[in-house]
Amino acid sequence: MPEREIGVAMSKGHLDIQTVIPHEKFAGAGIRFVEKAKRTTCLEKGIAYSDALWKQFWQSFRNTWLKTYGPSVWNLYGLDADMISRTNNLLERFNREMNAALTAPHPSLPSFVAIIESLSRRYVDRIEDMLKCRAKKRRRHDA
């Protein structure tokens, strides 16, 4: 696939949209929406659109990310905003939470393991609650 066409696909408002489309709409309307956005941008920029290559891409995408793993693994639609990382790096968010949970600069090994376990359980519980529609969405207060 030509580099300029990949650049369009990777730009904001194209492939990244996949992460926020409702799960039940993704396979049909969601993919068509993303395709139309890419096609339109390529046309506006005078970039040839590779129909056959995109058809292969979507087939591979469907097999891997819709059938094998499912959207609940990678799609953020419907998740509590507090569960979603506000950085581009999930490790940065985890590091912030770890630092907030650590009460001493050098905790003992049992204390460290207990903190990790507590954080992990909290995340798993919140994800399960959201998937079962038991969690209440928290209101964000913008400063």
Short mmCIF file of N, CA and C in Angstrom, two decimals, residues 19-135:
data_model
loop_
_atom_site.label_atom_id
_atom_site.label_comp_id
_atom_site.label_asym_id
_atom_site.label_seq_id
_atom_site.Cartn_x
_atom_site.Cartn_y
_atom_site.Cartn_z
N THR A 19 -12.20 2.80 17.33
CA THR A 19 -12.18 2.53 18.77
C THR A 19 -13.38 3.09 19.51
N VAL A 20 -14.20 3.92 18.87
CA VAL A 20 -15.34 4.53 19.57
C VAL A 20 -16.70 4.27 18.91
N ILE A 21 -16.73 3.44 17.89
CA ILE A 21 -17.99 3.08 17.24
C ILE A 21 -18.67 2.00 18.07
N PRO A 22 -20.00 2.09 18.29
CA PRO A 22 -20.68 1.04 19.06
C PRO A 22 -20.41 -0.35 18.49
N HIS A 23 -20.18 -1.31 19.36
CA HIS A 23 -19.82 -2.68 18.95
C HIS A 23 -20.77 -3.25 17.92
N GLU A 24 -22.06 -3.10 18.16
CA GLU A 24 -23.05 -3.73 17.29
C GLU A 24 -23.12 -3.08 15.90
N LYS A 25 -22.58 -1.88 15.76
CA LYS A 25 -22.61 -1.18 14.47
C LYS A 25 -21.29 -1.28 13.72
N PHE A 26 -20.28 -1.82 14.36
CA PHE A 26 -18.96 -1.75 13.76
C PHE A 26 -18.83 -2.51 12.46
N ALA A 27 -19.20 -3.79 12.45
CA ALA A 27 -18.95 -4.65 11.28
C ALA A 27 -19.60 -4.12 10.01
N GLY A 28 -20.72 -3.45 10.09
CA GLY A 28 -21.38 -2.93 8.90
C GLY A 28 -21.17 -1.44 8.71
N ALA A 29 -22.01 -0.67 9.38
CA ALA A 29 -22.00 0.79 9.22
C ALA A 29 -20.68 1.42 9.65
N GLY A 30 -20.05 0.88 10.68
CA GLY A 30 -18.79 1.45 11.16
C GLY A 30 -17.68 1.36 10.14
N ILE A 31 -17.52 0.18 9.56
CA ILE A 31 -16.47 0.01 8.54
C ILE A 31 -16.79 0.87 7.32
N ARG A 32 -18.06 0.92 6.91
CA ARG A 32 -18.43 1.76 5.76
C ARG A 32 -18.12 3.23 6.03
N PHE A 33 -18.37 3.70 7.26
CA PHE A 33 -18.07 5.08 7.63
C PHE A 33 -16.57 5.37 7.51
N VAL A 34 -15.75 4.47 8.06
CA VAL A 34 -14.29 4.65 8.01
C VAL A 34 -13.81 4.62 6.56
N GLU A 35 -14.34 3.68 5.77
CA GLU A 35 -13.97 3.58 4.36
C GLU A 35 -14.30 4.88 3.61
N LYS A 36 -15.50 5.39 3.83
CA LYS A 36 -15.91 6.61 3.13
C LYS A 36 -15.01 7.78 3.51
N ALA A 37 -14.67 7.90 4.79
CA ALA A 37 -13.80 8.99 5.23
C ALA A 37 -12.43 8.89 4.56
N LYS A 38 -11.86 7.67 4.51
CA LYS A 38 -10.54 7.50 3.87
C LYS A 38 -10.62 7.80 2.38
N ARG A 39 -11.64 7.28 1.73
CA ARG A 39 -11.81 7.47 0.29
C ARG A 39 -11.94 8.97 -0.04
N THR A 40 -12.76 9.67 0.74
CA THR A 40 -12.99 11.11 0.52
C THR A 40 -11.70 11.90 0.71
N THR A 41 -10.95 11.60 1.77
CA THR A 41 -9.70 12.32 2.02
C THR A 41 -8.68 12.05 0.92
N CYS A 42 -8.59 10.79 0.49
CA CYS A 42 -7.66 10.46 -0.61
C CYS A 42 -8.04 11.24 -1.87
N LEU A 43 -9.32 11.29 -2.19
CA LEU A 43 -9.79 12.01 -3.37
C LEU A 43 -9.43 13.50 -3.26
N GLU A 44 -9.69 14.09 -2.09
CA GLU A 44 -9.39 15.51 -1.87
C GLU A 44 -7.90 15.82 -2.01
N LYS A 45 -7.06 14.86 -1.63
CA LYS A 45 -5.61 15.07 -1.68
C LYS A 45 -4.98 14.55 -2.97
N GLY A 46 -5.79 14.03 -3.87
CA GLY A 46 -5.27 13.51 -5.13
C GLY A 46 -4.45 12.24 -4.97
N ILE A 47 -4.82 11.42 -4.01
CA ILE A 47 -4.11 10.17 -3.74
C ILE A 47 -4.96 9.02 -4.27
N ALA A 48 -4.33 8.14 -5.06
CA ALA A 48 -5.05 6.98 -5.59
C ALA A 48 -5.47 6.07 -4.44
N TYR A 49 -6.68 5.54 -4.52
CA TYR A 49 -7.22 4.67 -3.48
C TYR A 49 -7.08 3.22 -3.93
N SER A 50 -6.46 2.40 -3.11
CA SER A 50 -6.17 1.00 -3.45
C SER A 50 -7.31 0.09 -3.01
N ASP A 51 -8.34 -0.04 -3.83
CA ASP A 51 -9.52 -0.83 -3.48
C ASP A 51 -9.17 -2.26 -3.08
N ALA A 52 -8.40 -2.95 -3.91
CA ALA A 52 -8.08 -4.36 -3.64
C ALA A 52 -7.30 -4.52 -2.34
N LEU A 53 -6.36 -3.63 -2.09
CA LEU A 53 -5.56 -3.73 -0.86
C LEU A 53 -6.40 -3.45 0.38
N TRP A 54 -7.32 -2.48 0.29
CA TRP A 54 -8.19 -2.20 1.44
C TRP A 54 -9.17 -3.33 1.68
N LYS A 55 -9.61 -3.99 0.61
CA LYS A 55 -10.49 -5.14 0.77
C LYS A 55 -9.77 -6.24 1.55
N GLN A 56 -8.49 -6.47 1.22
CA GLN A 56 -7.67 -7.46 1.96
C GLN A 56 -7.50 -7.02 3.41
N PHE A 57 -7.23 -5.74 3.62
CA PHE A 57 -7.04 -5.22 4.97
C PHE A 57 -8.28 -5.49 5.82
N TRP A 58 -9.47 -5.13 5.30
CA TRP A 58 -10.70 -5.29 6.08
C TRP A 58 -11.02 -6.76 6.34
N GLN A 59 -10.70 -7.63 5.37
CA GLN A 59 -10.94 -9.06 5.60
C GLN A 59 -10.06 -9.55 6.75
N SER A 60 -8.80 -9.15 6.72
CA SER A 60 -7.88 -9.52 7.80
C SER A 60 -8.33 -8.91 9.13
N PHE A 61 -8.76 -7.66 9.09
CA PHE A 61 -9.24 -6.98 10.29
C PHE A 61 -10.45 -7.71 10.89
N ARG A 62 -11.42 -8.05 10.03
CA ARG A 62 -12.61 -8.78 10.51
C ARG A 62 -12.23 -10.10 11.17
N ASN A 63 -11.34 -10.85 10.49
CA ASN A 63 -10.94 -12.15 11.04
C ASN A 63 -10.22 -12.03 12.37
N THR A 64 -9.34 -11.04 12.48
CA THR A 64 -8.54 -10.90 13.69
C THR A 64 -9.27 -10.15 14.79
N TRP A 65 -9.72 -8.94 14.50
CA TRP A 65 -10.21 -8.04 15.55
C TRP A 65 -11.71 -8.09 15.80
N LEU A 66 -12.46 -8.74 14.91
CA LEU A 66 -13.90 -8.91 15.17
C LEU A 66 -14.24 -10.34 15.56
N LYS A 67 -13.62 -11.31 14.86
CA LYS A 67 -13.95 -12.71 15.16
C LYS A 67 -13.07 -13.30 16.26
N THR A 68 -11.75 -13.16 16.13
CA THR A 68 -10.84 -13.79 17.10
C THR A 68 -10.88 -13.11 18.45
N TYR A 69 -10.75 -11.79 18.48
CA TYR A 69 -10.69 -11.07 19.75
C TYR A 69 -12.00 -10.40 20.14
N GLY A 70 -12.69 -9.84 19.19
CA GLY A 70 -13.94 -9.14 19.49
C GLY A 70 -13.70 -7.70 19.90
N PRO A 71 -14.64 -6.81 19.59
CA PRO A 71 -14.48 -5.39 19.88
C PRO A 71 -14.33 -5.06 21.36
N SER A 72 -14.85 -5.89 22.25
CA SER A 72 -14.76 -5.56 23.68
C SER A 72 -13.31 -5.51 24.17
N VAL A 73 -12.39 -6.10 23.40
CA VAL A 73 -10.97 -6.09 23.78
C VAL A 73 -10.32 -4.74 23.46
N TRP A 74 -10.72 -4.12 22.35
CA TRP A 74 -10.02 -2.92 21.90
C TRP A 74 -10.91 -1.69 21.71
N ASN A 75 -12.22 -1.86 21.69
CA ASN A 75 -13.12 -0.75 21.44
C ASN A 75 -13.53 -0.09 22.76
N LEU A 76 -13.52 1.23 22.81
CA LEU A 76 -13.78 1.98 24.04
C LEU A 76 -15.22 2.44 24.18
N TYR A 77 -16.06 2.17 23.20
CA TYR A 77 -17.43 2.67 23.24
C TYR A 77 -18.15 2.18 24.49
N GLY A 78 -18.77 3.11 25.21
CA GLY A 78 -19.56 2.77 26.38
C GLY A 78 -18.78 2.60 27.67
N LEU A 79 -17.46 2.71 27.62
CA LEU A 79 -16.67 2.57 28.85
C LEU A 79 -16.67 3.87 29.64
N ASP A 80 -16.56 3.74 30.93
CA ASP A 80 -16.46 4.87 31.85
C ASP A 80 -15.21 5.68 31.50
N ALA A 81 -15.34 6.98 31.39
CA ALA A 81 -14.22 7.84 31.00
C ALA A 81 -13.04 7.70 31.96
N ASP A 82 -13.30 7.41 33.24
CA ASP A 82 -12.20 7.25 34.20
C ASP A 82 -11.39 5.99 33.94
N MET A 83 -11.98 5.03 33.23
CA MET A 83 -11.27 3.79 32.93
C MET A 83 -10.37 3.95 31.71
N ILE A 84 -10.62 4.98 30.95
CA ILE A 84 -9.88 5.18 29.71
C ILE A 84 -8.68 6.07 29.99
N SER A 85 -7.55 5.65 29.50
CA SER A 85 -6.33 6.41 29.72
C SER A 85 -6.44 7.79 29.08
N ARG A 86 -5.99 8.80 29.78
CA ARG A 86 -5.99 10.15 29.22
C ARG A 86 -4.64 10.50 28.62
N THR A 87 -3.79 9.51 28.50
CA THR A 87 -2.50 9.72 27.84
C THR A 87 -2.46 8.76 26.66
N ASN A 88 -1.49 8.93 25.80
CA ASN A 88 -1.31 8.01 24.69
C ASN A 88 -0.61 6.75 25.14
N ASN A 89 -0.09 6.74 26.33
CA ASN A 89 0.68 5.61 26.81
C ASN A 89 0.02 5.04 28.05
N LEU A 90 -0.52 3.84 27.92
CA LEU A 90 -1.20 3.21 29.05
C LEU A 90 -0.28 3.01 30.24
N LEU A 91 1.01 2.84 29.97
CA LEU A 91 1.95 2.67 31.07
C LEU A 91 2.08 3.94 31.90
N GLU A 92 1.93 5.09 31.26
CA GLU A 92 1.99 6.35 32.02
C GLU A 92 0.84 6.42 33.02
N ARG A 93 -0.34 6.02 32.60
CA ARG A 93 -1.49 6.05 33.51
C ARG A 93 -1.28 5.07 34.65
N PHE A 94 -0.84 3.86 34.33
CA PHE A 94 -0.60 2.86 35.36
C PHE A 94 0.46 3.36 36.34
N ASN A 95 1.51 3.97 35.83
CA ASN A 95 2.58 4.51 36.67
C ASN A 95 2.04 5.58 37.61
N ARG A 96 1.16 6.45 37.10
CA ARG A 96 0.54 7.48 37.95
C ARG A 96 -0.26 6.84 39.08
N GLU A 97 -1.04 5.82 38.73
CA GLU A 97 -1.86 5.15 39.75
C GLU A 97 -1.00 4.41 40.77
N MET A 98 0.07 3.80 40.29
CA MET A 98 0.98 3.11 41.22
C MET A 98 1.61 4.11 42.18
N ASN A 99 2.08 5.21 41.66
CA ASN A 99 2.70 6.23 42.52
C ASN A 99 1.72 6.75 43.55
N ALA A 100 0.47 6.91 43.16
CA ALA A 100 -0.54 7.39 44.11
C ALA A 100 -0.83 6.35 45.19
N ALA A 101 -0.75 5.07 44.83
CA ALA A 101 -1.05 3.99 45.78
C ALA A 101 0.11 3.69 46.72
N LEU A 102 1.33 3.97 46.28
CA LEU A 102 2.51 3.69 47.12
C LEU A 102 2.61 4.74 48.23
N THR A 103 2.68 4.27 49.45
CA THR A 103 2.77 5.21 50.58
C THR A 103 4.20 5.42 51.04
N ALA A 104 5.11 4.58 50.57
CA ALA A 104 6.52 4.70 50.95
C ALA A 104 7.37 4.60 49.69
N PRO A 105 8.55 5.26 49.68
CA PRO A 105 9.40 5.22 48.49
C PRO A 105 9.90 3.81 48.15
N HIS A 106 10.11 2.97 49.16
CA HIS A 106 10.61 1.61 48.94
C HIS A 106 9.79 0.62 49.76
N PRO A 107 8.59 0.27 49.27
CA PRO A 107 7.74 -0.64 50.06
C PRO A 107 8.33 -2.05 50.10
N SER A 108 7.91 -2.81 51.08
CA SER A 108 8.35 -4.20 51.16
C SER A 108 7.72 -4.97 49.99
N LEU A 109 8.28 -6.12 49.67
CA LEU A 109 7.76 -6.92 48.57
C LEU A 109 6.29 -7.31 48.79
N PRO A 110 5.92 -7.80 49.99
CA PRO A 110 4.51 -8.12 50.20
C PRO A 110 3.58 -6.91 50.03
N SER A 111 4.03 -5.75 50.47
CA SER A 111 3.23 -4.54 50.32
C SER A 111 3.08 -4.18 48.84
N PHE A 112 4.16 -4.26 48.10
CA PHE A 112 4.15 -3.96 46.66
C PHE A 112 3.20 -4.91 45.92
N VAL A 113 3.28 -6.20 46.22
CA VAL A 113 2.41 -7.19 45.58
C VAL A 113 0.95 -6.92 45.93
N ALA A 114 0.68 -6.55 47.17
CA ALA A 114 -0.69 -6.25 47.59
C ALA A 114 -1.25 -5.05 46.82
N ILE A 115 -0.42 -4.05 46.59
CA ILE A 115 -0.86 -2.86 45.84
C ILE A 115 -1.18 -3.24 44.40
N ILE A 116 -0.30 -4.01 43.77
CA ILE A 116 -0.52 -4.45 42.39
C ILE A 116 -1.82 -5.27 42.31
N GLU A 117 -2.00 -6.17 43.27
CA GLU A 117 -3.19 -7.01 43.28
C GLU A 117 -4.45 -6.16 43.43
N SER A 118 -4.40 -5.19 44.31
CA SER A 118 -5.55 -4.31 44.55
C SER A 118 -5.91 -3.52 43.28
N LEU A 119 -4.90 -2.95 42.63
CA LEU A 119 -5.15 -2.20 41.39
C LEU A 119 -5.73 -3.12 40.32
N SER A 120 -5.17 -4.30 40.19
CA SER A 120 -5.64 -5.25 39.17
C SER A 120 -7.08 -5.66 39.42
N ARG A 121 -7.39 -5.99 40.67
CA ARG A 121 -8.77 -6.39 41.00
C ARG A 121 -9.76 -5.26 40.71
N ARG A 122 -9.36 -4.04 41.04
CA ARG A 122 -10.24 -2.90 40.81
C ARG A 122 -10.54 -2.74 39.32
N TYR A 123 -9.51 -2.84 38.48
CA TYR A 123 -9.72 -2.72 37.04
C TYR A 123 -10.61 -3.84 36.51
N VAL A 124 -10.33 -5.07 36.91
CA VAL A 124 -11.12 -6.21 36.44
C VAL A 124 -12.57 -6.05 36.87
N ASP A 125 -12.80 -5.67 38.13
CA ASP A 125 -14.17 -5.48 38.62
C ASP A 125 -14.90 -4.39 37.85
N ARG A 126 -14.23 -3.28 37.60
CA ARG A 126 -14.88 -2.18 36.89
C ARG A 126 -15.20 -2.56 35.44
N ILE A 127 -14.30 -3.27 34.80
CA ILE A 127 -14.56 -3.70 33.42
C ILE A 127 -15.73 -4.68 33.39
N GLU A 128 -15.75 -5.63 34.31
CA GLU A 128 -16.86 -6.59 34.37
C GLU A 128 -18.18 -5.87 34.64
N ASP A 129 -18.16 -4.91 35.56
CA ASP A 129 -19.38 -4.15 35.86
C ASP A 129 -19.89 -3.40 34.63
N MET A 130 -18.97 -2.79 33.89
CA MET A 130 -19.37 -2.05 32.69
C MET A 130 -19.94 -2.99 31.64
N LEU A 131 -19.31 -4.14 31.46
CA LEU A 131 -19.80 -5.08 30.46
C LEU A 131 -21.17 -5.63 30.84
N LYS A 132 -21.46 -5.69 32.13
CA LYS A 132 -22.76 -6.18 32.59
C LYS A 132 -23.73 -5.04 32.89
N CYS A 133 -23.33 -3.82 32.50
CA CYS A 133 -24.16 -2.62 32.67
C CYS A 133 -24.51 -2.34 34.12
N ARG A 134 -23.64 -2.71 35.04
CA ARG A 134 -23.89 -2.43 36.46
C ARG A 134 -23.22 -1.14 36.90
N ALA A 135 -22.22 -0.72 36.16
CA ALA A 135 -21.47 0.47 36.59
C ALA A 135 -22.21 1.73 36.17
#
